[in-house]
PDB file of C-alpha atoms in Angstrom:
ATOM      1  CA  MET A  20       0.000   0.000   0.000  1.00 54.00           C
ATOM      2  CA  ILE A  21       1.345   3.427  -0.988  1.00 62.00           C
ATOM      3  CA  LYS A  22       1.514   5.752   2.015  1.00 85.00           C
ATOM      4  CA  GLY A  23       1.968   8.977   0.054  1.00 90.00           C
ATOM      5  CA  LYS A  24       3.679  10.635  -2.873  1.00 96.00           C
ATOM      6  CA  ILE A  25       6.989  12.441  -2.283  1.00 98.00           C
ATOM      7  CA  LEU A  26       9.037  14.473  -4.750  1.00 98.00           C
ATOM      8  CA  ILE A  27      12.784  14.859  -4.246  1.00 97.00           C
ATOM      9  CA  VAL A  28      14.314  17.844  -6.069  1.00 97.00           C
ATOM     10  CA  ASP A  29      18.092  17.520  -5.820  1.00 95.00           C
ATOM     11  CA  ASP A  30      20.826  17.736  -8.463  1.00 93.00           C
ATOM     12  CA  ASP A  31      22.952  15.118  -6.668  1.00 92.00           C
ATOM     13  CA  GLU A  32      21.591  11.992  -8.351  1.00 95.00           C
ATOM     14  CA  ASP A  33      23.350   9.540  -6.016  1.00 95.00           C
ATOM     15  CA  TYR A  34      22.110  11.307  -2.887  1.00 92.00           C
ATOM     16  CA  SER A  35      18.611  11.596  -4.332  1.00 95.00           C
ATOM     17  CA  GLU A  36      18.608   7.893  -5.149  1.00 96.00           C
ATOM     18  CA  SER A  37      19.621   6.982  -1.591  1.00 94.00           C
ATOM     19  CA  LEU A  38      16.782   9.139  -0.205  1.00 95.00           C
ATOM     20  CA  LYS A  39      14.378   7.520  -2.655  1.00 96.00           C
ATOM     21  CA  LEU A  40      15.364   4.018  -1.538  1.00 96.00           C
ATOM     22  CA  MET A  41      14.944   4.968   2.138  1.00 94.00           C
ATOM     23  CA  LEU A  42      11.486   6.417   1.558  1.00 96.00           C
ATOM     24  CA  GLU A  43      10.327   3.608  -0.731  1.00 96.00           C
ATOM     25  CA  SER A  44      11.347   1.074   1.925  1.00 94.00           C
ATOM     26  CA  ARG A  45       8.704   2.718   4.134  1.00 94.00           C
ATOM     27  CA  GLY A  46       5.973   2.468   1.493  1.00 94.00           C
ATOM     28  CA  TYR A  47       6.135   5.905  -0.130  1.00 96.00           C
ATOM     29  CA  ARG A  48       5.939   6.527  -3.865  1.00 96.00           C
ATOM     30  CA  VAL A  49       8.913   8.708  -4.722  1.00 97.00           C
ATOM     31  CA  GLU A  50       9.540  10.808  -7.819  1.00 97.00           C
ATOM     32  CA  GLN A  51      12.812  12.584  -8.543  1.00 98.00           C
ATOM     33  CA  ALA A  52      13.773  15.791 -10.301  1.00 97.00           C
ATOM     34  CA  TYR A  53      17.369  16.858 -10.800  1.00 96.00           C
ATOM     35  CA  ASN A  54      16.910  20.582 -11.390  1.00 94.00           C
ATOM     36  CA  ILE A  55      14.378  23.345 -10.761  1.00 93.00           C
ATOM     37  CA  ARG A  56      12.776  23.097 -14.210  1.00 95.00           C
ATOM     38  CA  GLU A  57      12.145  19.353 -13.785  1.00 96.00           C
ATOM     39  CA  GLY A  58      10.978  19.978 -10.234  1.00 96.00           C
ATOM     40  CA  LYS A  59       8.360  22.528 -11.292  1.00 95.00           C
ATOM     41  CA  ALA A  60       7.054  20.227 -14.018  1.00 96.00           C
ATOM     42  CA  SER A  61       6.859  17.287 -11.630  1.00 96.00           C
ATOM     43  CA  ILE A  62       5.053  19.351  -8.992  1.00 97.00           C
ATOM     44  CA  LEU A  63       2.387  20.328 -11.511  1.00 94.00           C
ATOM     45  CA  ASN A  64       2.103  16.858 -13.093  1.00 94.00           C
ATOM     46  CA  GLU A  65       2.558  14.578 -10.078  1.00 90.00           C
ATOM     47  CA  LYS A  66       0.903  16.667  -7.317  1.00 93.00           C
ATOM     48  CA  PRO A  67       3.200  15.377  -4.542  1.00 97.00           C
ATOM     49  CA  GLN A  68       2.099  15.350  -0.925  1.00 97.00           C
ATOM     50  CA  LEU A  69       5.611  16.341   0.232  1.00 98.00           C
ATOM     51  CA  ILE A  70       8.566  18.007  -1.486  1.00 98.00           C
ATOM     52  CA  ILE A  71      12.119  17.366  -0.316  1.00 97.00           C
ATOM     53  CA  LEU A  72      14.085  20.244  -1.779  1.00 95.00           C
ATOM     54  CA  ASP A  73      17.818  20.900  -2.027  1.00 91.00           C
ATOM     55  CA  VAL A  74      19.001  24.517  -1.936  1.00 86.00           C
ATOM     56  CA  MET A  75      22.095  24.672  -4.135  1.00 79.00           C
ATOM     57  CA  MET A  76      21.653  23.365  -7.650  1.00 81.00           C
ATOM     58  CA  GLU A  77      22.408  25.365 -10.797  1.00 83.00           C
ATOM     59  CA  LYS A  78      22.374  28.529  -8.671  1.00 83.00           C
ATOM     60  CA  MET A  79      23.193  28.754  -4.971  1.00 77.00           C
ATOM     61  CA  THR A  80      19.641  29.910  -4.242  1.00 82.00           C
ATOM     62  CA  ASP A  81      17.584  27.624  -6.519  1.00 87.00           C
ATOM     63  CA  GLY A  82      15.889  25.811  -3.641  1.00 88.00           C
ATOM     64  CA  PHE A  83      15.149  29.022  -1.752  1.00 86.00           C
ATOM     65  CA  ASP A  84      13.715  30.582  -4.911  1.00 90.00           C
ATOM     66  CA  LEU A  85      11.477  27.598  -5.692  1.00 93.00           C
ATOM     67  CA  CYS A  86      10.346  27.341  -2.072  1.00 92.00           C
ATOM     68  CA  ARG A  87       9.252  31.003  -2.022  1.00 91.00           C
ATOM     69  CA  GLU A  88       7.525  30.599  -5.404  1.00 94.00           C
ATOM     70  CA  LEU A  89       5.561  27.546  -4.226  1.00 95.00           C
ATOM     71  CA  LYS A  90       4.551  29.112  -0.913  1.00 93.00           C
ATOM     72  CA  ALA A  91       3.322  32.238  -2.745  1.00 93.00           C
ATOM     73  CA  ASN A  92       1.035  30.139  -4.971  1.00 95.00           C
ATOM     74  CA  PRO A  93      -2.344  29.487  -3.250  1.00 95.00           C
ATOM     75  CA  ALA A  94      -2.813  26.202  -5.137  1.00 95.00           C
ATOM     76  CA  LEU A  95       0.623  24.853  -4.189  1.00 96.00           C
ATOM     77  CA  CYS A  96       1.351  26.411  -0.802  1.00 94.00           C
ATOM     78  CA  PRO A  97      -0.337  23.604   1.191  1.00 95.00           C
ATOM     79  CA  ILE A  98       2.307  21.111  -0.020  1.00 97.00           C
ATOM     80  CA  PRO A  99       4.834  20.785   2.805  1.00 97.00           C
ATOM     81  CA  ILE A 100       8.472  21.438   1.904  1.00 96.00           C
ATOM     82  CA  LEU A 101      11.424  19.873   3.684  1.00 96.00           C
ATOM     83  CA  MET A 102      14.601  21.758   2.791  1.00 90.00           C
ATOM     84  CA  LEU A 103      17.532  19.351   2.838  1.00 87.00           C
ATOM     85  CA  THR A 104      20.903  20.899   2.092  1.00 77.00           C
ATOM     86  CA  ALA A 105      24.626  21.109   2.734  1.00 67.00           C
ATOM     87  CA  ILE A 106      24.676  24.884   2.267  1.00 58.00           C
ATOM     88  CA  THR A 107      26.005  25.534   5.778  1.00 51.00           C
ATOM     89  CA  ASP A 108      28.942  23.169   5.236  1.00 54.00           C
ATOM     90  CA  LYS A 109      29.728  24.689   1.840  1.00 55.00           C
ATOM     91  CA  THR A 110      29.247  28.379   2.667  1.00 52.00           C
ATOM     92  CA  GLY A 111      29.413  28.669   6.453  1.00 52.00           C
ATOM     93  CA  ILE A 112      26.075  30.485   6.400  1.00 57.00           C
ATOM     94  CA  LYS A 113      23.630  29.109   8.957  1.00 57.00           C
ATOM     95  CA  TYR A 114      19.890  29.165   8.339  1.00 56.00           C
ATOM     96  CA  SER A 115      17.108  28.850  10.836  1.00 52.00           C
ATOM     97  CA  LEU A 116      13.397  28.510  10.144  1.00 54.00           C
ATOM     98  CA  GLU A 117      12.643  30.758  13.102  1.00 57.00           C
ATOM     99  CA  GLU A 118      15.034  33.552  12.112  1.00 54.00           C
ATOM    100  CA  ASP A 119      14.863  33.251   8.320  1.00 48.00           C
ATOM    101  CA  SER A 120      11.202  32.345   7.742  1.00 49.00           C
ATOM    102  CA  GLU A 121      10.625  35.334   5.456  1.00 56.00           C
ATOM    103  CA  TYR A 122      13.448  34.255   3.159  1.00 53.00           C
ATOM    104  CA  LEU A 123      13.006  30.542   3.805  1.00 68.00           C
ATOM    105  CA  PRO A 124       9.286  29.724   4.052  1.00 80.00           C
ATOM    106  CA  ALA A 125       9.903  25.951   4.184  1.00 88.00           C
ATOM    107  CA  ASP A 126       7.953  23.788   6.600  1.00 92.00           C
ATOM    108  CA  ASP A 127      11.134  22.211   7.931  1.00 91.00           C
ATOM    109  CA  TYR A 128      14.862  22.379   7.288  1.00 85.00           C
ATOM    110  CA  ILE A 129      17.692  19.954   7.918  1.00 85.00           C
ATOM    111  CA  SER A 130      21.346  19.801   6.958  1.00 82.00           C
ATOM    112  CA  LYS A 131      22.877  17.000   4.909  1.00 82.00           C
ATOM    113  CA  PRO A 132      23.719  14.298   5.616  1.00 84.00           C
ATOM    114  CA  ILE A 133      20.538  13.072   7.277  1.00 87.00           C
ATOM    115  CA  SER A 134      20.043   9.764   9.028  1.00 89.00           C
ATOM    116  CA  PHE A 135      17.355   7.345   7.916  1.00 91.00           C
ATOM    117  CA  SER A 136      15.430   7.786  11.164  1.00 92.00           C
ATOM    118  CA  ASP A 137      15.547  11.606  10.975  1.00 93.00           C
ATOM    119  CA  LEU A 138      14.393  11.580   7.350  1.00 92.00           C
ATOM    120  CA  ILE A 139      11.457   9.291   8.084  1.00 93.00           C
ATOM    121  CA  TYR A 140      10.509  11.217  11.234  1.00 94.00           C
ATOM    122  CA  LYS A 141      10.500  14.589   9.477  1.00 94.00           C
ATOM    123  CA  ALA A 142       8.735  13.299   6.352  1.00 95.00           C
ATOM    124  CA  GLU A 143       5.995  11.574   8.337  1.00 94.00           C
ATOM    125  CA  ARG A 144       5.531  14.554  10.656  1.00 94.00           C
ATOM    126  CA  LEU A 145       5.069  16.903   7.693  1.00 95.00           C
ATOM    127  CA  LEU A 146       2.748  14.505   5.857  1.00 95.00           C
ATOM    128  CA  ASN A 147       0.621  13.955   8.962  1.00 93.00           C
ATOM    129  CA  ALA A 148       0.372  17.687   9.646  1.00 92.00           C
ATOM    130  CA  ALA A 149      -0.660  18.359   6.037  1.00 91.00           C
ATOM    131  CA  ALA A 150      -3.274  15.578   6.169  1.00 89.00           C
ATOM    132  CA  ALA A 151      -4.685  16.998   9.388  1.00 89.00           C
ATOM    133  CA  LYS A 152      -5.112  20.430   7.734  1.00 85.00           C
ATOM    134  CA  ALA A 153      -6.858  18.997   4.651  1.00 72.00           C
TER     135      ALA A 153
END
């Protein structure tokens, strides 16, 4: 039984594949997109219940830009977004949902690498919260 549909938008194909395998092992249907253009198309075509979104892809701010665009769209803003990134390790810049919510309107944020248990916990928490709002 499929528990929900998750979209991973990350240009690191190996990392994305490992996330996909973790989530599929828990019964989720997982789609992947490797850049922002593919991600937007998949969001519109697949209607995921959760988006796991990297920050740095073609541009350093791709994930931030897409996150703000989705949260500004009334039809798409209910989809929870889990930002998953190594931006702090690569730039030294630290982000916080509490302090940076205007720039980073994601529903949750975590730094790479993420453990299997943390990924499942955060994904299920966001999916359950979204289902409760629906």
